[in-house]
Tab-separated table of C-alpha atoms and ligand atoms in Angstrom:
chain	number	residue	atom	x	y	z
A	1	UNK	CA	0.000	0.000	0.000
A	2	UNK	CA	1.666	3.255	-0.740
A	3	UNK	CA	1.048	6.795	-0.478
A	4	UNK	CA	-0.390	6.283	2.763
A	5	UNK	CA	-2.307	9.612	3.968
A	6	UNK	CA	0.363	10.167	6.927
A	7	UNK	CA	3.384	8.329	5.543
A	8	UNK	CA	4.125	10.953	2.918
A	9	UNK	CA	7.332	13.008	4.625
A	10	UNK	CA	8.993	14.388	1.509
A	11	UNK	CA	11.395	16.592	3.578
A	12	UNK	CA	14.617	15.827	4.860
A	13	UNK	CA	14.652	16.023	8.229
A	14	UNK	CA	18.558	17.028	8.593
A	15	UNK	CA	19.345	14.724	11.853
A	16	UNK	CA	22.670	16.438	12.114
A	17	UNK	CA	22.030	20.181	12.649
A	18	UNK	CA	19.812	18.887	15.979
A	19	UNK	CA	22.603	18.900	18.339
A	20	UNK	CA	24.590	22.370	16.584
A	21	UNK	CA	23.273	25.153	19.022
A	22	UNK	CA	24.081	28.017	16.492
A	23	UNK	CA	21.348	26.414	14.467
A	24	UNK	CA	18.642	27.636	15.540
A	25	UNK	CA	19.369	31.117	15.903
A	26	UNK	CA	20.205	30.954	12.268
A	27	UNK	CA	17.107	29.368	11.054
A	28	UNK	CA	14.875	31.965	13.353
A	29	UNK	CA	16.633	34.994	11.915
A	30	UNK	CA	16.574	33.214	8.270
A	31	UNK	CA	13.802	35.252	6.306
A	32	UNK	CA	13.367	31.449	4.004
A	33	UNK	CA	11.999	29.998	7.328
A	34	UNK	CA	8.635	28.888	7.662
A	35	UNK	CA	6.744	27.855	10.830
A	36	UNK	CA	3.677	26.007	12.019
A	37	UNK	CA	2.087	26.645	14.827
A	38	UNK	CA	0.353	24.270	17.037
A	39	UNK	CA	-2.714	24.344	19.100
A	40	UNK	CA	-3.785	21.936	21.258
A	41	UNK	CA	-2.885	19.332	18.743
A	42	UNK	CA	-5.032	21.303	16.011
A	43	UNK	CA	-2.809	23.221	12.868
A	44	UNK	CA	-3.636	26.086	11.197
A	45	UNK	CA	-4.940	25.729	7.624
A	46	UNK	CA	-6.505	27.700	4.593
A	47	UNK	CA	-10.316	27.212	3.319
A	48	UNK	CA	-8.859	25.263	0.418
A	49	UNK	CA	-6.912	22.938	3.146
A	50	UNK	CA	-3.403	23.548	2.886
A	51	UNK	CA	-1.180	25.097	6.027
A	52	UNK	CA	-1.020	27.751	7.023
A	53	UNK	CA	2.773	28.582	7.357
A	54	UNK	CA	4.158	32.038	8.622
A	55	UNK	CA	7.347	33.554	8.983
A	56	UNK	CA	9.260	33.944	12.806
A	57	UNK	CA	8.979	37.529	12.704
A	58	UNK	CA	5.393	38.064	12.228
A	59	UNK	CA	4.884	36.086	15.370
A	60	UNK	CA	4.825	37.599	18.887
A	61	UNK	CA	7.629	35.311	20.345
A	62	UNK	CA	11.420	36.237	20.630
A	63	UNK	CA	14.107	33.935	19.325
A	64	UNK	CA	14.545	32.888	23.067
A	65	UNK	CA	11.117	32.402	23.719
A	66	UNK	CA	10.634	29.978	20.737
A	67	UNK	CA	13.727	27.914	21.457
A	68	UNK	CA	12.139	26.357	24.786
A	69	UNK	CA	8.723	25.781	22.081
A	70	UNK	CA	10.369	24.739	18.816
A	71	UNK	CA	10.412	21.723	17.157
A	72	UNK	CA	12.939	21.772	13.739
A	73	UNK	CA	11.448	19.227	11.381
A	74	UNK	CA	13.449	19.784	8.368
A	75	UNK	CA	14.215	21.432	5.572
A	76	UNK	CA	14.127	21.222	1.736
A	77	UNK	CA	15.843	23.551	-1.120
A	78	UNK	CA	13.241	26.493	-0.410
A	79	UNK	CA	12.641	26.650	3.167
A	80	UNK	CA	13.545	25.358	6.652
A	81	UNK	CA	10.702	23.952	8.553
A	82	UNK	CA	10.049	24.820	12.097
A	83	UNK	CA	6.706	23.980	14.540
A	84	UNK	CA	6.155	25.692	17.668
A	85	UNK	CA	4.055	24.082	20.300
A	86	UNK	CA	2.466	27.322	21.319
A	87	UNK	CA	-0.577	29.161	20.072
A	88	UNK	CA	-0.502	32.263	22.426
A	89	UNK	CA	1.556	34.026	19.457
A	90	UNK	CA	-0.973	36.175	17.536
A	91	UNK	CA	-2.156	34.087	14.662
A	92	UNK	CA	-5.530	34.963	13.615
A	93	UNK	CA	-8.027	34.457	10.876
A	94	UNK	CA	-6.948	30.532	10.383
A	95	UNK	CA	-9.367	27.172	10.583
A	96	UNK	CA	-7.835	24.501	13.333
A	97	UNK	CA	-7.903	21.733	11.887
A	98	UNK	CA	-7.287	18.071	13.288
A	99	UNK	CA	-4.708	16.353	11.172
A	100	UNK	CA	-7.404	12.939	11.236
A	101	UNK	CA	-9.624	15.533	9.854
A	102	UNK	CA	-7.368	16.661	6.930
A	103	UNK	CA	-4.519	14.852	6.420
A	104	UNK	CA	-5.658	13.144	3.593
A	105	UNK	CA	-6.778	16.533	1.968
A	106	UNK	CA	-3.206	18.151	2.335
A	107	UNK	CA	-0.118	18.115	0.373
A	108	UNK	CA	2.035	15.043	1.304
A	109	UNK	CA	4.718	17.887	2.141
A	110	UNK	CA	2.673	19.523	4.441
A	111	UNK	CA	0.862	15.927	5.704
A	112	UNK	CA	4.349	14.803	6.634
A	113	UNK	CA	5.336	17.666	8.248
A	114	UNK	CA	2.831	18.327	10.462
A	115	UNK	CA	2.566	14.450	11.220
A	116	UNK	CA	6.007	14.509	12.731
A	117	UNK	CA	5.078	17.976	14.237
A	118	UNK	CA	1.747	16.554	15.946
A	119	UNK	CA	4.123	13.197	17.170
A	120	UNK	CA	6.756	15.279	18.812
A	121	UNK	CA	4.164	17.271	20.176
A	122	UNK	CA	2.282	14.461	21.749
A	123	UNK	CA	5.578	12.815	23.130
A	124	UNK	CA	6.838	16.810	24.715
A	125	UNK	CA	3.113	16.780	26.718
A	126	UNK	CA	3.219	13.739	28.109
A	127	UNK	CA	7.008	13.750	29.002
A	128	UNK	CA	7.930	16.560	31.185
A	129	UNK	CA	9.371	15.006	33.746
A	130	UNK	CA	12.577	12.613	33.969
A	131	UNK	CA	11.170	8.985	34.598
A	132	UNK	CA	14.284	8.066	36.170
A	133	UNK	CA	14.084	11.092	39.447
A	134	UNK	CA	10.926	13.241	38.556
A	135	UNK	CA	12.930	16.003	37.728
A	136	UNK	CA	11.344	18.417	35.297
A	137	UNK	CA	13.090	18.221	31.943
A	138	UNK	CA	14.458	20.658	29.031
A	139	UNK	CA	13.756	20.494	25.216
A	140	UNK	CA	17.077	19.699	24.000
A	141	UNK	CA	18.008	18.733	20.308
A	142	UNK	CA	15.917	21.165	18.292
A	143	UNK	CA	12.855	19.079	20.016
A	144	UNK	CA	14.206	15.952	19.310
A	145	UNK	CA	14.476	15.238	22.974
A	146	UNK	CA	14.520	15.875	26.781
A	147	UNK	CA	17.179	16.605	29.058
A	148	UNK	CA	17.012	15.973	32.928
A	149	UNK	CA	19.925	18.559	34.134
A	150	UNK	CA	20.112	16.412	37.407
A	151	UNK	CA	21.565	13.137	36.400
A	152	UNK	CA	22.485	14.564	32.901
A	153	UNK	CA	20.030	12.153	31.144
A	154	UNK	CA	18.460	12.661	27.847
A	155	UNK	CA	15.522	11.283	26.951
A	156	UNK	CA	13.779	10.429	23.237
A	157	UNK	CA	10.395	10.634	21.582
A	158	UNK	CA	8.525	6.798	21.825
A	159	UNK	CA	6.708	5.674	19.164
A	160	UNK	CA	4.124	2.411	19.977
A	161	UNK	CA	3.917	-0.257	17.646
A	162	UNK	CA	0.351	-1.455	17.039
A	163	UNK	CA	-0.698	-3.656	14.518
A	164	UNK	CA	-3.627	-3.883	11.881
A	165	UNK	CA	-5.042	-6.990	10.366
A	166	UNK	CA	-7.497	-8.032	7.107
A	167	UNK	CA	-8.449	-11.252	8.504
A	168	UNK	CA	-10.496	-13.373	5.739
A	169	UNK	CA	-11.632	-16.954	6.024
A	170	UNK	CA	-11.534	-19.027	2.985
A	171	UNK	CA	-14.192	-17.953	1.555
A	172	UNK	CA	-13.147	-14.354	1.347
A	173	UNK	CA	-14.835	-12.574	3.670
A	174	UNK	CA	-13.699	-9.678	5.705
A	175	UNK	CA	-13.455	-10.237	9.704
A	176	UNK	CA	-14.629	-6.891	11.594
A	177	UNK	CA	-15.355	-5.680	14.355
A	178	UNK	CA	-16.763	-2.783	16.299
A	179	UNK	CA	-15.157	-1.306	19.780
A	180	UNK	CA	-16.855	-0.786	22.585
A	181	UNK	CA	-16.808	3.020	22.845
A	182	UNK	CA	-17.672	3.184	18.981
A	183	UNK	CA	-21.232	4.114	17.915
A	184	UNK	CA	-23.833	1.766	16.429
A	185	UNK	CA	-22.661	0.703	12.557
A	186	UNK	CA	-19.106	1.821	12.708
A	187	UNK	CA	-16.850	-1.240	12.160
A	188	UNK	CA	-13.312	-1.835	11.017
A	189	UNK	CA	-10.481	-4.112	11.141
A	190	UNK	CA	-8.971	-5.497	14.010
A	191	UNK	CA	-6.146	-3.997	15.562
A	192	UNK	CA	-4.477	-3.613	18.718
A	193	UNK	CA	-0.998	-2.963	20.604
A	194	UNK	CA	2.089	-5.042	20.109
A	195	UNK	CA	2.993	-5.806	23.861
A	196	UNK	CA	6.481	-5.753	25.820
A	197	UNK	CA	8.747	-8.465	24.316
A	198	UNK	CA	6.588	-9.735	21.725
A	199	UNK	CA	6.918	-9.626	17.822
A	200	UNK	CA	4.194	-7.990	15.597
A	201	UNK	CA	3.473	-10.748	14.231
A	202	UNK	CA	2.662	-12.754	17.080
A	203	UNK	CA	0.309	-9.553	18.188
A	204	UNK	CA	-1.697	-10.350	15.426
A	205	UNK	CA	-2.358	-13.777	16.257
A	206	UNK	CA	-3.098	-12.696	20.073
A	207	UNK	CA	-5.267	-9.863	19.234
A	208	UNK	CA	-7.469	-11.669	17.007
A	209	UNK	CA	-7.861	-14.519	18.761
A	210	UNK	CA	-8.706	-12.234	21.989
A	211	UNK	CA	-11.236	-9.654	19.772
A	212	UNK	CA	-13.196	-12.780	17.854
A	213	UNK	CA	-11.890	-16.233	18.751
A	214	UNK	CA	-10.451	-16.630	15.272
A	215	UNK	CA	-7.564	-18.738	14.630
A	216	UNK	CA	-5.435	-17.090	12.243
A	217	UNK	CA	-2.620	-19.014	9.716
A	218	UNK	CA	0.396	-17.213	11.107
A	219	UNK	CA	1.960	-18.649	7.386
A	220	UNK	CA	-0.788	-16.808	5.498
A	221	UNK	CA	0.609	-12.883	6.816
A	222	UNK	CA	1.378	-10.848	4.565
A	223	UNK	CA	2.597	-7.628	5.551
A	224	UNK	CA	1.371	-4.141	3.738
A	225	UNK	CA	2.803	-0.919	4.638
A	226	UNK	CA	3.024	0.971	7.921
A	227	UNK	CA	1.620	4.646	8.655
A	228	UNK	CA	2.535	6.943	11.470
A	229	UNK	CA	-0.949	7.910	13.723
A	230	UNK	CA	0.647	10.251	15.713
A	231	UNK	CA	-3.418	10.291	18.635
A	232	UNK	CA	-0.727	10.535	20.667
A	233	UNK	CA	2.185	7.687	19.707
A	234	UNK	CA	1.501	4.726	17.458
A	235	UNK	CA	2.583	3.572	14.624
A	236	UNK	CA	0.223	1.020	12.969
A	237	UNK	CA	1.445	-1.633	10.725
A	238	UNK	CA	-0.726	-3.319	8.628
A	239	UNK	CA	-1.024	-6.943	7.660
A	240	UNK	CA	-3.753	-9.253	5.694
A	241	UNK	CA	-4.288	-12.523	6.834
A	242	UNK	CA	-6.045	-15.832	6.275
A	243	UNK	CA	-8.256	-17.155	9.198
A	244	UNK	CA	-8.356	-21.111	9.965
A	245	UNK	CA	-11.515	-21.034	11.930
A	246	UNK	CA	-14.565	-19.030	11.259
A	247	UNK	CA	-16.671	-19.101	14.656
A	248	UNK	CA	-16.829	-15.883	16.488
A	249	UNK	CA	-16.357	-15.963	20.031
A	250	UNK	CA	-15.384	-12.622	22.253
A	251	UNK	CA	-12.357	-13.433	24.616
A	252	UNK	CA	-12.008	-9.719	25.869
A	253	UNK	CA	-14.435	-6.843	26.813
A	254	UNK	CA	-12.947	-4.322	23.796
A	255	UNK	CA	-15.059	-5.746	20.956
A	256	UNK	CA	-18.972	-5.277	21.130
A	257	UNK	CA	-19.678	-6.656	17.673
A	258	UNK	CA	-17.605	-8.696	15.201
A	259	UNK	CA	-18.808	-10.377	12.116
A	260	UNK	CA	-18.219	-11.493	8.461
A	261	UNK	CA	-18.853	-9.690	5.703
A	262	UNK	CA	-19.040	-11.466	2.031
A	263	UNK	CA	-18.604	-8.869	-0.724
A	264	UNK	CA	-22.222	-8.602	-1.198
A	265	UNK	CA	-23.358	-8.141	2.661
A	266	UNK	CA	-20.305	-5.401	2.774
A	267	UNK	CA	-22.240	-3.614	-0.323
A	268	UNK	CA	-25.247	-4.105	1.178
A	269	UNK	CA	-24.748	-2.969	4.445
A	270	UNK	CA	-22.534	0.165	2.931
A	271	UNK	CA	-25.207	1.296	1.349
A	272	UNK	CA	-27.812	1.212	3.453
A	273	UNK	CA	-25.515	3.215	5.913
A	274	UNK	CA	-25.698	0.430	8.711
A	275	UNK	CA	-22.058	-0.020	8.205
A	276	UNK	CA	-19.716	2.788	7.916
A	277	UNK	CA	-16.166	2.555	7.236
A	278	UNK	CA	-12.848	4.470	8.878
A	279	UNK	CA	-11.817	7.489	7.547
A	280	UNK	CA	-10.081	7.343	4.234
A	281	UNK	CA	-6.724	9.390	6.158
A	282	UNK	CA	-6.487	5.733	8.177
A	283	UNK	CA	-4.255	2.688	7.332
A	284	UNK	CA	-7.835	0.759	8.386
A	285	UNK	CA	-9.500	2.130	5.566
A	286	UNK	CA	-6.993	1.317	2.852
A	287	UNK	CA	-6.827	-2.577	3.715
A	288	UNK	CA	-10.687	-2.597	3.820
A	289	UNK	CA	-10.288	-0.777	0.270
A	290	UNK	CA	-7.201	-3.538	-0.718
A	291	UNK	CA	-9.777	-6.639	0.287
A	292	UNK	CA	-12.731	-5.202	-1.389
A	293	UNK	CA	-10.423	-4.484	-4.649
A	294	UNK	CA	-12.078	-1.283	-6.053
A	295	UNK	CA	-11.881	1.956	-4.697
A	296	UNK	CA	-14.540	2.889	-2.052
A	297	UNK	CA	-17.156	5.443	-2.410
A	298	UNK	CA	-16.566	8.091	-0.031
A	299	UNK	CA	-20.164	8.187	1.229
A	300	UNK	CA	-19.176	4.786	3.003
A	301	UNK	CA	-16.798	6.326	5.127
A	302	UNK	CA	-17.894	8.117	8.881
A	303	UNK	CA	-18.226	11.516	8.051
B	401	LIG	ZN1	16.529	12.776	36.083
């Protein structure tokens, strides 16, 4: 599966200038720098859905100010990229916009930056203190991570694996399933976290097993693609697989409903609306689209 909605970084991200501290003086004064600003995990954007990027000046923040905020993401032949986790800075007449909302709408330059923006964000939130002493910790490496000052520690941005699985039984139908806390009709694949010492793979198994009692044929996986989904730190890889049992049988208290769709019940229930499918910006909607083989009408999809 490519082009995945949040997988598209275009930019180089420039590792290396992180750790040089003249760099970001340079890149605040530089007038080719461009910066998003974040706002309670919303980003700025136009009517016609692209970002709204402004330059450091025309924001009410000195160059010291934005240092403690900034996160450097990268930088390509026309601009450097900056995001600063801070929306008290004067920006007005803009839409927030969640990036579930509109990441498939924007650019895949702009969808990858503010991806890794909205990540790093999440991760600097929930991480501001040292979890070896409880020390409050500094933004160090151009917001590429933490630094405890006590026991000179420095600490880096987490990213969860999670997997997501097609499961279809021989006679190709689609396995899925509805969480607890999701409203009537709205179904998707299974999917869950990959746990402490265990390999995705083997999460796959578990999970399904746990969400629907199906056995799955750990031989028939076949890996798809992977997409960052930065609500706040996972990154979802997604597999298809062939189930070995077809009896449905609820092991844990996540699932409410799960069931099998043939092609024709999935078309069916589509269209009368008593199903309705992820959001085409998630990896769960593309491996519902790569079962059914067509592309999907977006009136399927939760609105
Ligand atoms: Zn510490």
């Amino acid at each position: 599966m490519n082009d995945l909605p949040l997988a598209r970084f275009t930019v180089d991200r420039l590792a290396e200038l992180r750790s040089n501290p003249q760099w970001f003086e340079q890149a605040w004064a530089a007038d080719n720098t461009r910066v998003l600003v974040l706002h309670e995990r919303s980003i700025p954007v136009t009517d016609e859905l692209s970002i709204v990027w402004v330059k450091p000046w025309s924001l009410k923040m000195s160059q010291s100010e934005a240092q403690e905020v900034a996160l450097f993401l990268g930088a390509d032949e026309d601009h450097t990229y900056i995001a600063i986790m801070e929306d008290e800075v004067g920006l007005t007449d803009v839409n927030w916009a969640s990036l579930r909302d509109v990441g498939a709408a924007l650019s895949a330059k702009d969808v990858g930056l503010a991806t890794a923006a909205i990540a790093l964000s999440a991760w600097h939130e929930g991480h501001q203190f040292c979890p070896k002493c409880g020390a409050k910790t500094e933004v160090a490496m151009a917001g590429w991570s933490r630094k405890c000052n006590v026991h000179d520690s420095e600490h880096y941005p987490r990213t969860e694996p999670a997997m997501i699985v097609a499961v279809e039984d021989l006679a190709g139908r689609i396995l899925l399933g509805r969480r607890r806390e999701w409203p009537e009709g709205w179904l998707s694949t299974l999917a869950g976290f990959v746990e402490a010492g265990e390999s995705c793979e083997a999460a796959v198994i578990r999970e399904v097993y746990e969400e629907s009692g199906i056995h799955v044929d750990l031989q028939s996986l076949k890996y798809m693609g992977s997409q960052p989904w930065p609500f706040p730190a996972s990154l979802m890889l997604a597999y298809r697989a062939v189930a070995t049992s077809t009896e449905v049988e609820m092991h844990d208290e996540e699932m409410t409903e799960v069931q099998w769709f043939s092609r024709d019940e999935f078309v069916a229930a589509c269209t009368a609306q008593t199903l309705k499918l992820p959001s085409p910006v998630s990896i769960a909607f593309r491996l519902i689209q790569s079962w059914y083989g067509e592309d999907i009408p977006m009136q399927w999809c939760r609105s």
